[in-house]
Coordinates of C-alpha atoms in Angstrom, one line a residue:
Chain A
M1 CA -0.8 -30.5 23.7
S2 CA -2.5 -32.8 21.2
T3 CA -5.6 -33.1 23.4
A4 CA -5.7 -29.5 24.7
P5 CA -7.9 -27.2 22.6
I6 CA -6.0 -24.6 20.5
V7 CA -8.5 -21.9 21.3
S8 CA -10.8 -22.0 24.4
I9 CA -13.1 -19.2 25.4
E10 CA -15.1 -19.4 28.6
G11 CA -17.9 -17.1 29.9
L12 CA -16.8 -14.3 27.7
T13 CA -18.6 -11.0 27.6
F14 CA -17.4 -7.9 25.7
S15 CA -19.0 -4.5 25.2
Y16 CA -18.0 -1.2 23.6
G17 CA -19.1 1.2 26.3
D18 CA -22.8 0.3 26.9
L19 CA -23.2 -1.6 23.7
V20 CA -22.9 -5.4 24.5
V21 CA -21.3 -7.0 21.4
L22 CA -20.7 -10.5 22.7
E23 CA -22.4 -12.2 25.7
E24 CA -21.7 -15.5 27.5
V25 CA -19.5 -16.9 24.8
N26 CA -18.2 -20.4 25.3
L27 CA -16.3 -22.2 22.5
S28 CA -13.3 -24.3 21.8
I29 CA -11.3 -25.1 18.7
D30 CA -9.2 -28.2 18.4
A31 CA -6.0 -28.8 16.5
H32 CA -6.4 -29.0 12.8
D33 CA -10.0 -27.8 12.9
V34 CA -11.0 -25.6 10.1
V35 CA -13.6 -23.2 11.6
C36 CA -15.7 -20.7 9.8
V37 CA -17.2 -17.8 11.8
V38 CA -20.4 -16.5 10.2
G39 CA -23.1 -14.0 11.2
P40 CA -24.7 -10.7 10.3
N41 CA -22.6 -7.6 10.0
G42 CA -22.2 -6.0 13.4
G43 CA -23.0 -9.3 15.0
G44 CA -19.5 -9.5 16.6
K45 CA -17.5 -11.7 14.2
T46 CA -14.5 -9.4 13.9
T47 CA -14.7 -8.5 17.6
L48 CA -14.4 -12.2 18.4
L49 CA -11.4 -12.4 16.2
R50 CA -9.8 -9.4 17.8
L51 CA -10.4 -10.9 21.2
M52 CA -8.5 -14.1 20.1
L53 CA -5.6 -11.9 18.9
G54 CA -5.5 -10.1 22.2
A55 CA -6.2 -6.8 20.5
L56 CA -9.2 -6.4 22.7
Q57 CA -9.7 -7.4 26.3
P58 CA -12.9 -9.1 27.4
N59 CA -15.0 -7.5 30.1
R60 CA -15.6 -10.9 31.7
G61 CA -14.5 -14.4 31.0
T62 CA -11.2 -15.8 29.6
V63 CA -9.6 -16.4 26.2
R64 CA -6.8 -19.0 26.1
I65 CA -4.8 -19.7 23.0
F66 CA -2.6 -22.9 23.3
G67 CA -3.5 -22.6 27.0
L68 CA -2.0 -19.1 27.2
P69 CA -3.4 -15.5 27.3
P70 CA -3.4 -14.3 23.6
E71 CA -0.6 -11.8 24.2
A72 CA 1.7 -14.6 25.2
A73 CA 0.7 -16.8 22.3
R74 CA 1.1 -14.2 19.6
A75 CA 4.3 -15.6 18.2
R76 CA 2.3 -18.7 17.2
I77 CA -0.7 -16.9 15.7
G78 CA -0.9 -15.8 12.1
Y79 CA -3.4 -13.1 11.1
T80 CA -4.8 -11.7 7.8
P81 CA -6.8 -8.5 8.3
Q82 CA -9.4 -7.2 5.9
R83 CA -7.6 -5.6 3.1
S84 CA -9.8 -2.5 3.2
Q85 CA -7.9 -1.4 6.3
L86 CA -4.8 -0.7 4.3
D87 CA -3.8 2.4 2.4
P88 CA -3.9 1.2 -1.3
R89 CA -1.2 3.7 -2.4
F90 CA 1.4 2.9 0.3
P91 CA 4.8 2.7 -1.5
I92 CA 6.0 -0.7 -0.5
R93 CA 7.2 -3.8 -2.3
V94 CA 5.6 -7.2 -2.0
L95 CA 8.6 -8.7 -0.3
E96 CA 8.7 -6.0 2.3
V97 CA 5.0 -6.6 3.2
V98 CA 5.8 -10.3 3.7
L99 CA 8.9 -9.5 5.8
M100 CA 6.6 -7.7 8.3
G101 CA 5.5 -11.1 9.4
R102 CA 9.0 -11.8 10.7
L103 CA 9.0 -8.7 13.0
G104 CA 9.2 -9.4 16.7
L105 CA 10.0 -13.0 16.3
A106 CA 13.6 -12.7 17.5
R107 CA 12.3 -11.7 20.9
H108 CA 10.4 -15.0 21.1
R109 CA 13.5 -16.9 19.9
R110 CA 11.2 -19.3 18.1
L111 CA 12.5 -18.8 14.6
G112 CA 16.2 -18.9 13.9
G113 CA 17.7 -16.0 12.1
A114 CA 14.9 -13.5 12.7
R115 CA 16.5 -10.1 13.4
R116 CA 15.1 -7.7 15.9
F117 CA 16.7 -4.4 14.9
G118 CA 18.3 -3.1 11.8
P119 CA 17.7 -4.5 8.4
H120 CA 16.2 -7.9 7.9
S121 CA 18.5 -10.9 7.9
R122 CA 19.1 -13.3 5.1
A123 CA 17.1 -15.9 6.9
D124 CA 14.2 -13.4 7.1
R125 CA 14.4 -12.9 3.4
E126 CA 14.5 -16.6 2.5
A127 CA 11.5 -17.3 4.7
A128 CA 9.6 -14.5 3.0
I129 CA 10.4 -15.9 -0.5
Q130 CA 9.3 -19.3 0.6
A131 CA 6.0 -18.0 1.9
L132 CA 5.5 -16.2 -1.4
E133 CA 6.1 -19.4 -3.2
E134 CA 3.4 -21.1 -1.1
V135 CA 0.9 -18.6 -2.5
N136 CA 2.4 -18.7 -6.0
L137 CA 3.6 -15.1 -6.0
A138 CA 7.4 -15.5 -5.7
D139 CA 7.8 -13.9 -9.1
R140 CA 6.1 -10.8 -7.8
A141 CA 8.4 -10.3 -4.8
S142 CA 9.9 -7.0 -6.1
W143 CA 6.6 -5.6 -7.5
M144 CA 4.9 -2.8 -5.7
F145 CA 2.1 -4.1 -3.5
S146 CA -0.3 -1.5 -4.9
S147 CA 0.2 -2.7 -8.5
L148 CA -1.3 -6.2 -7.6
S149 CA -4.9 -7.2 -8.1
G150 CA -7.2 -7.5 -5.1
G151 CA -6.9 -11.3 -5.1
Q152 CA -3.1 -11.2 -5.3
Q153 CA -2.9 -8.6 -2.5
Q154 CA -5.0 -11.0 -0.4
R155 CA -2.5 -13.8 -1.1
V156 CA 0.4 -11.5 -0.1
M157 CA -1.4 -11.0 3.2
I158 CA -1.7 -14.7 3.6
A159 CA 2.1 -15.1 2.9
R160 CA 2.8 -12.5 5.5
A161 CA 0.8 -14.5 8.0
L162 CA 2.5 -17.7 7.0
V163 CA 6.0 -16.4 7.2
S164 CA 6.1 -16.7 11.0
D165 CA 5.2 -20.4 10.7
P166 CA 2.1 -20.1 12.8
D167 CA 0.1 -22.9 14.4
L168 CA -3.1 -21.0 14.3
L169 CA -4.2 -18.9 11.4
L170 CA -6.9 -16.3 11.7
F171 CA -8.5 -14.9 8.5
D172 CA -10.7 -11.9 8.4
E173 CA -13.0 -12.0 5.3
P174 CA -10.5 -14.0 3.2
T175 CA -12.9 -14.3 0.3
A176 CA -13.9 -10.7 0.1
N177 CA -12.5 -9.1 -3.1
L178 CA -11.5 -12.5 -4.5
D179 CA -12.4 -12.8 -8.2
L180 CA -13.7 -16.1 -9.5
S181 CA -10.5 -17.0 -11.2
V182 CA -8.5 -17.1 -8.0
E183 CA -11.2 -18.7 -5.8
G184 CA -9.9 -22.1 -6.9
D185 CA -6.4 -21.2 -5.9
F186 CA -7.6 -20.2 -2.5
Y187 CA -9.5 -23.4 -2.1
T188 CA -6.4 -25.5 -2.8
L189 CA -4.3 -23.3 -0.5
I190 CA -6.7 -23.9 2.4
Q191 CA -6.6 -27.7 1.6
R192 CA -2.9 -27.6 1.9
L193 CA -2.7 -25.4 5.0
R194 CA -5.2 -27.5 7.0
R195 CA -2.8 -30.4 7.2
R196 CA -0.3 -28.4 9.3
L197 CA -2.3 -25.8 11.2
T198 CA -5.6 -24.8 12.7
L199 CA -7.6 -22.3 10.6
V200 CA -10.3 -19.8 11.7
L201 CA -12.0 -18.0 8.8
V202 CA -14.4 -15.1 9.4
S203 CA -16.7 -14.9 6.4
H204 CA -20.1 -13.8 5.3
D205 CA -19.7 -16.3 2.5
I206 CA -19.8 -19.7 4.1
G207 CA -21.1 -21.3 0.9
F208 CA -17.7 -20.8 -0.6
V209 CA -15.7 -22.5 2.1
S210 CA -18.3 -25.0 3.4
H211 CA -16.6 -28.1 1.8
L212 CA -13.4 -27.3 3.7
V213 CA -14.8 -26.4 7.1
N214 CA -15.6 -28.9 9.8
R215 CA -17.1 -26.5 12.3
V216 CA -19.2 -23.4 11.9
F217 CA -19.7 -20.7 14.6
C218 CA -22.7 -18.5 14.1
V219 CA -22.1 -15.2 15.9
N220 CA -24.8 -12.7 16.7
R221 CA -24.1 -11.4 20.2
R222 CA -24.0 -15.0 21.3
V223 CA -22.2 -17.9 19.6
W224 CA -23.7 -21.1 18.3
S225 CA -21.7 -24.0 17.1
H226 CA -22.5 -26.5 14.4
T227 CA -20.5 -29.4 13.0
T228 CA -20.4 -29.6 9.3
S229 CA -22.6 -32.6 9.3
E230 CA -25.4 -30.5 10.8
I231 CA -25.1 -28.0 8.0
T232 CA -27.8 -28.8 5.5
P233 CA -28.4 -26.7 2.4
E234 CA -31.3 -25.1 4.3
I235 CA -29.0 -23.9 7.1
L236 CA -26.6 -22.6 4.5
T237 CA -29.3 -20.6 2.8
E238 CA -30.4 -19.2 6.2
M239 CA -26.8 -18.2 7.0
Y240 CA -26.7 -15.9 4.1
G241 CA -29.7 -14.2 5.5
E242 CA -30.4 -11.9 8.4
G243 CA -29.7 -12.3 12.0
H244 CA -33.1 -13.7 13.0
H245 CA -32.3 -16.9 11.1
V246 CA -29.3 -17.3 13.4
I247 CA -31.5 -16.9 16.5
R248 CA -33.5 -19.8 15.3
H249 CA -30.4 -21.9 15.9
E250 CA -30.9 -21.4 19.5
H251 CA -33.3 -24.3 19.5
D252 CA -30.7 -26.6 18.0
L253 CA -28.4 -26.3 21.0
P254 CA -29.3 -25.5 24.5
E255 CA -28.4 -22.0 25.5
G256 CA -25.1 -21.6 27.2
E257 CA -23.8 -25.0 26.2
P258 CA -20.1 -24.8 25.4
A259 CA -20.0 -24.7 21.6
R260 CA -18.1 -27.9 21.0
Chain B
M1 CA 23.1 32.9 -10.6
S2 CA 26.8 33.7 -11.1
E3 CA 26.3 36.6 -8.8
F4 CA 25.0 34.1 -6.1
L5 CA 28.0 31.8 -6.6
E6 CA 30.4 34.7 -6.3
A7 CA 28.6 35.9 -3.1
A8 CA 28.7 32.4 -1.7
R9 CA 32.5 32.3 -2.2
Q10 CA 32.8 35.6 -0.5
Y11 CA 30.4 35.5 2.5
P12 CA 30.5 32.7 5.1
F13 CA 26.8 33.4 6.1
L14 CA 25.7 32.2 2.6
R15 CA 27.8 29.1 2.9
Y16 CA 26.2 28.4 6.3
A17 CA 22.8 28.9 4.8
L18 CA 23.5 26.4 2.1
A19 CA 24.9 23.9 4.6
A20 CA 21.8 24.5 6.7
G21 CA 19.6 23.6 3.7
L22 CA 21.6 20.4 3.1
L23 CA 21.4 19.3 6.7
A24 CA 17.7 20.1 7.1
S25 CA 17.0 18.2 3.9
V26 CA 18.3 14.9 5.3
A27 CA 15.9 15.0 8.3
C28 CA 13.2 16.5 6.2
G29 CA 13.2 13.7 3.6
I30 CA 13.4 10.9 6.1
V31 CA 10.9 12.0 8.7
G32 CA 8.6 13.7 6.1
T33 CA 8.2 10.3 4.4
Y34 CA 6.9 8.7 7.6
V35 CA 4.7 11.7 8.4
V36 CA 3.1 11.6 4.9
V37 CA 2.4 7.8 4.8
R38 CA 1.2 7.7 8.4
R39 CA -1.0 10.7 7.6
I40 CA 0.1 12.8 10.6
T41 CA 0.9 16.1 8.7
Y42 CA -1.7 17.8 10.8
I43 CA 0.2 16.8 13.9
A44 CA 3.5 18.1 12.5
A45 CA 1.8 21.4 11.7
S46 CA 0.5 21.6 15.2
M47 CA 3.9 21.0 16.6
S48 CA 5.5 23.6 14.4
H49 CA 3.1 26.3 15.5
C50 CA 3.4 25.3 19.2
V51 CA 7.1 25.9 18.9
L52 CA 6.5 29.6 19.0
G53 CA 5.4 29.2 22.7
G54 CA 8.8 27.7 23.6
M55 CA 10.8 30.2 21.5
G56 CA 8.9 33.2 23.0
A57 CA 9.4 31.9 26.6
A58 CA 13.1 31.3 26.1
L59 CA 13.6 34.7 24.5
Y60 CA 11.8 36.3 27.4
L61 CA 13.9 34.4 29.9
Q62 CA 17.1 35.4 28.0
R63 CA 16.4 39.1 27.5
V64 CA 14.2 40.1 30.4
R65 CA 15.1 37.6 33.1
H66 CA 18.8 37.6 32.1
V67 CA 19.3 33.8 31.7
P68 CA 22.0 34.0 29.0
W69 CA 22.1 30.3 28.0
C70 CA 18.4 30.2 27.3
E71 CA 18.5 30.3 23.5
P72 CA 15.1 30.4 21.7
L73 CA 16.2 27.2 19.9
Y74 CA 16.2 25.3 23.2
G75 CA 12.8 26.6 24.0
A76 CA 11.7 25.4 20.5
V77 CA 13.0 21.9 21.2
A78 CA 11.3 21.8 24.6
A79 CA 8.0 23.0 23.2
A80 CA 8.1 20.6 20.3
L81 CA 8.9 17.6 22.5
L82 CA 6.2 18.5 24.9
A83 CA 3.7 18.8 22.1
A84 CA 4.8 15.4 20.8
L85 CA 4.3 13.7 24.1
V86 CA 1.0 15.3 24.8
I87 CA -0.4 14.4 21.4
G88 CA 1.1 10.9 21.6
L89 CA -0.4 10.2 25.0
V90 CA -3.8 11.7 24.1
S91 CA -4.1 9.6 20.9
L92 CA -2.9 6.4 22.6
R93 CA -4.5 6.6 26.0
A94 CA -7.3 9.2 26.5
R95 CA -10.4 8.9 24.5
E96 CA -10.4 12.6 23.9
R97 CA -11.0 13.7 20.4
E98 CA -7.5 13.7 19.0
D99 CA -8.0 16.5 16.4
T100 CA -9.4 18.8 19.0
V101 CA -6.3 18.4 21.2
I102 CA -4.0 18.9 18.2
G103 CA -5.8 22.1 17.3
A104 CA -5.7 23.4 20.8
I105 CA -1.9 22.8 21.1
W106 CA -1.5 24.6 17.8
A107 CA -3.3 27.7 18.9
V108 CA -2.4 27.8 22.6
G109 CA 1.3 27.4 21.7
M110 CA 1.2 30.4 19.4
A111 CA -0.8 32.4 21.9
V112 CA 1.8 31.7 24.7
G113 CA 4.6 32.7 22.3
V114 CA 2.9 36.0 21.3
L115 CA 2.3 36.9 25.0
F116 CA 6.0 36.3 25.9
I117 CA 7.3 38.1 22.9
A118 CA 5.0 41.1 23.7
R119 CA 6.6 41.3 27.1
T120 CA 10.1 41.2 25.5
P121 CA 11.6 44.5 24.1
G122 CA 12.4 44.6 20.4
Y123 CA 10.0 41.8 19.5
N124 CA 8.9 42.6 16.0
A125 CA 12.0 41.5 14.1
D126 CA 12.2 38.3 16.2
L127 CA 8.6 37.4 15.7
M128 CA 8.9 37.8 11.9
S129 CA 12.0 35.6 11.7
Y130 CA 10.4 32.9 13.8
L131 CA 7.2 32.9 11.8
F132 CA 8.8 33.1 8.3
G133 CA 12.3 31.9 8.9
N134 CA 15.7 33.5 8.3
I135 CA 18.1 31.0 6.8
L136 CA 20.7 33.7 6.4
M137 CA 21.0 34.0 10.2
V138 CA 22.1 30.4 10.7
S139 CA 25.3 30.4 12.8
K140 CA 28.1 27.8 12.9
D141 CA 26.9 26.5 16.3
K142 CA 23.5 25.9 14.9
L143 CA 25.0 23.9 12.0
W144 CA 26.6 21.5 14.6
L145 CA 23.3 21.1 16.3
M146 CA 21.5 20.4 13.0
G147 CA 24.2 17.8 12.2
A148 CA 23.7 16.1 15.5
L149 CA 20.0 16.0 15.0
D150 CA 20.5 14.5 11.6
A151 CA 22.8 11.8 13.0
A152 CA 20.2 10.9 15.6
I153 CA 17.4 10.6 13.1
V154 CA 19.5 8.6 10.7
A155 CA 20.5 6.2 13.5
V156 CA 16.9 5.8 14.5
V157 CA 15.9 4.9 11.0
L158 CA 18.7 2.5 10.4
L159 CA 17.8 0.7 13.6
F160 CA 14.1 0.8 13.5
H161 CA 12.9 1.3 9.9
R162 CA 11.2 -2.0 9.7
Q163 CA 9.2 -1.3 12.9
L164 CA 8.3 2.2 11.8
Q165 CA 7.3 1.0 8.3
A166 CA 5.2 -1.7 9.9
I167 CA 3.3 0.7 12.2
C168 CA 2.7 3.0 9.2
F169 CA 1.4 0.3 6.9
D170 CA -0.6 -1.9 9.3
E171 CA -0.5 -1.0 12.9
E172 CA -2.7 -3.8 14.1
F173 CA -0.6 -6.5 12.4
A174 CA 2.6 -4.9 13.8
R175 CA 1.1 -5.1 17.3
L176 CA 0.2 -8.8 16.9
R177 CA 3.8 -9.5 15.8
G178 CA 5.0 -8.1 19.1
V179 CA 6.1 -4.7 17.9
R180 CA 5.7 -2.2 20.6
V181 CA 3.4 0.0 18.6
E182 CA 2.9 2.7 21.2
A183 CA 6.7 3.2 21.8
F184 CA 7.4 3.4 18.1
Y185 CA 4.6 5.8 17.5
L186 CA 6.0 8.1 20.2
L187 CA 9.5 7.7 18.7
L188 CA 8.0 8.8 15.4
L189 CA 6.4 11.8 17.0
V190 CA 9.6 12.8 18.8
S191 CA 11.6 12.5 15.6
T192 CA 8.9 14.6 13.9
A193 CA 9.2 17.2 16.7
L194 CA 13.0 17.5 16.3
T195 CA 12.7 17.7 12.5
V196 CA 10.1 20.4 12.8
V197 CA 12.5 22.5 15.0
L198 CA 15.2 22.0 12.4
L199 CA 13.0 23.2 9.7
V200 CA 11.7 26.2 11.7
T201 CA 15.2 27.7 11.5
I202 CA 15.1 27.4 7.7
V203 CA 11.6 28.4 6.5
G204 CA 9.9 29.5 9.8
I205 CA 6.9 28.1 11.7
V206 CA 4.2 28.9 9.2
M207 CA 5.9 27.1 6.2
V208 CA 7.5 24.1 7.9
I209 CA 4.7 21.8 6.9
A210 CA 5.2 22.6 3.2
L211 CA 8.9 21.8 3.3
L212 CA 8.1 18.6 5.2
T213 CA 5.4 17.3 2.9
L214 CA 5.9 18.8 -0.6
P215 CA 9.2 16.9 -1.5
V216 CA 7.6 13.7 -0.3
A217 CA 4.4 14.4 -2.3
V218 CA 6.5 14.8 -5.4
A219 CA 8.6 11.7 -4.6
G220 CA 5.4 9.8 -4.0
H221 CA 4.7 9.9 -7.8
F222 CA 7.9 8.0 -8.6
A223 CA 9.0 6.0 -5.5
R224 CA 8.4 2.3 -5.3
S225 CA 9.4 1.8 -1.7
L226 CA 9.8 3.9 1.4
W227 CA 13.6 3.9 1.0
Q228 CA 13.2 5.4 -2.5
M229 CA 10.7 7.9 -1.2
M230 CA 13.1 9.0 1.4
G231 CA 16.1 9.3 -0.9
L232 CA 14.2 11.1 -3.5
S233 CA 12.6 13.5 -0.9
I234 CA 16.1 14.3 0.4
L235 CA 17.3 15.1 -3.1
L236 CA 14.3 17.2 -3.8
S237 CA 14.6 19.2 -0.7
V238 CA 18.3 19.8 -1.3
V239 CA 17.3 21.1 -4.8
F240 CA 14.4 23.3 -3.4
T241 CA 16.4 24.8 -0.6
T242 CA 19.6 25.4 -2.7
A243 CA 17.7 26.7 -5.7
G244 CA 15.4 28.8 -3.5
L245 CA 18.3 30.4 -1.8
A246 CA 20.0 31.2 -5.1
L247 CA 16.9 32.5 -6.8
S248 CA 16.1 34.8 -3.9
Y249 CA 19.6 36.3 -3.6
S250 CA 19.8 38.8 -6.4
P251 CA 16.3 40.2 -6.2
D252 CA 16.7 40.2 -2.4
L253 CA 13.5 38.1 -1.8
P254 CA 12.8 36.3 1.5
A255 CA 14.6 32.9 1.1
G256 CA 12.0 30.8 3.0
A257 CA 9.1 31.9 1.0
T258 CA 11.0 31.4 -2.3
I259 CA 11.9 27.9 -1.3
I260 CA 8.3 27.1 -0.5
V261 CA 6.9 28.6 -3.7
L262 CA 9.4 26.7 -5.7
A263 CA 8.5 23.4 -4.0
G264 CA 4.8 24.1 -4.5
A265 CA 5.3 24.9 -8.2
V266 CA 7.2 21.7 -8.8
Y267 CA 4.6 19.7 -6.9
L268 CA 1.8 21.2 -9.0
I269 CA 3.6 20.5 -12.3
V270 CA 4.3 16.9 -11.3
A271 CA 0.7 16.3 -10.1
V272 CA -0.9 17.8 -13.2
A273 CA 1.6 16.0 -15.5
H274 CA 0.9 12.7 -13.7
A275 CA -2.9 13.1 -13.9
S276 CA -2.9 14.0 -17.6
F277 CA -0.5 11.2 -18.4
R278 CA -2.8 8.8 -16.7
G279 CA -5.7 10.4 -18.5
L280 CA -4.0 9.9 -21.8
R281 CA -3.2 6.3 -21.1
A282 CA -6.7 5.6 -20.0
R283 CA -8.1 6.8 -23.3

């Protein structure tokens, strides 16, 4: 397992109806990689993430996570969605949000003490508190989720993803809504996490995470790969810009080459 | 008020009505909470109107076709469950516009009911009591049925609250964690359908949606978790149904309408108080 890629995508094409969103995508992600997925809005970043989660099915090609179809690998994947998808007034406590990460685990028998039906178990609760400690929010466990700041809510979502002890963590826009004071916390958190798992960050803000990342995927209908050494300040500047900058990358790598 | 208490001691039908209010409140507070936070009040309203189709058909079979066991209540259960399944499957499978289907079920259900009732002799009184409820007509049998429905809903919530909470809060995440989102969504719709039928006997088809959502809306200003929201909603609907019944007794007002007006007034007061309190704090 140490040599097999964590994520491998081959010959993938995906479209919503007639609209082709991703075309001929080949990529692979190795264990303990920290990957940043960048690209213009509507370029297919989130779609790529949802394909990795098994929430969408490709029209052509295959997605394998730990060598398995995404649905079969779900118990080992952690996921943090964009916070804007949630109802900000939902009456729920922080601990309950984190406990959601333990749902469905009993079926996979991977984590001891996770309970499938009825109220959560003591083991569920302890794991949730531990995950909150990891993001420095254990003292907020009984607070209402809606009373937290945007950055704190983001960290709760991270704790929810960590509580199932994943081997692969997928972040959708982790740095959106983070204020400057917590960006440093986020940075150290990523530093800590990369030692034990593989991270995929979808971001329009690669400048922020570039020191942490060792691989960058540019997504705009197709996917181009760069190792961090290739990422010069010029490329960085270009990545903030529009899609046509990304198309220029086509000359850096031959078309269709697996993005490795 | 003392007149009402005296009457309640004297007449069993009033005690049945009070018991019906208590029993309906349990289901109402629990399911109403999910309905409000999952934002499917429109679906619940569609189901409650569609129920008329089932009630009308059952009444027609019973009175005209002489099928004695075919109580309107059974027709109501069948229609509500059918509506729940159709709406559930449409929103999960077909790419049909969900709100169009919900609206169609709403209106077609009512139309079917009106047609059947028109073909049934003595329809006017029945139609009025279906539309606007008649809590004073609740029989002992019906109380048992309501109790059984309550027990079923409480069992579902005790077993599956975490899954239901997860699909209400963040459906996509729940799916990723292996929760069978479609199955639990259907379970939620079926529970909603059964609760709607329960409430129809209290306040009638037209006002179900108010009794389902107003207590939850009031509770939403104070609750810090879904459990609290449910508990508070149950308490509030007990207060609304009991007080509505008591207030309507002496002046001989329709009980269902009194209950709803009371609930609406409390909601308005709480919402305005909350807004002005926040306004004061912001200053």
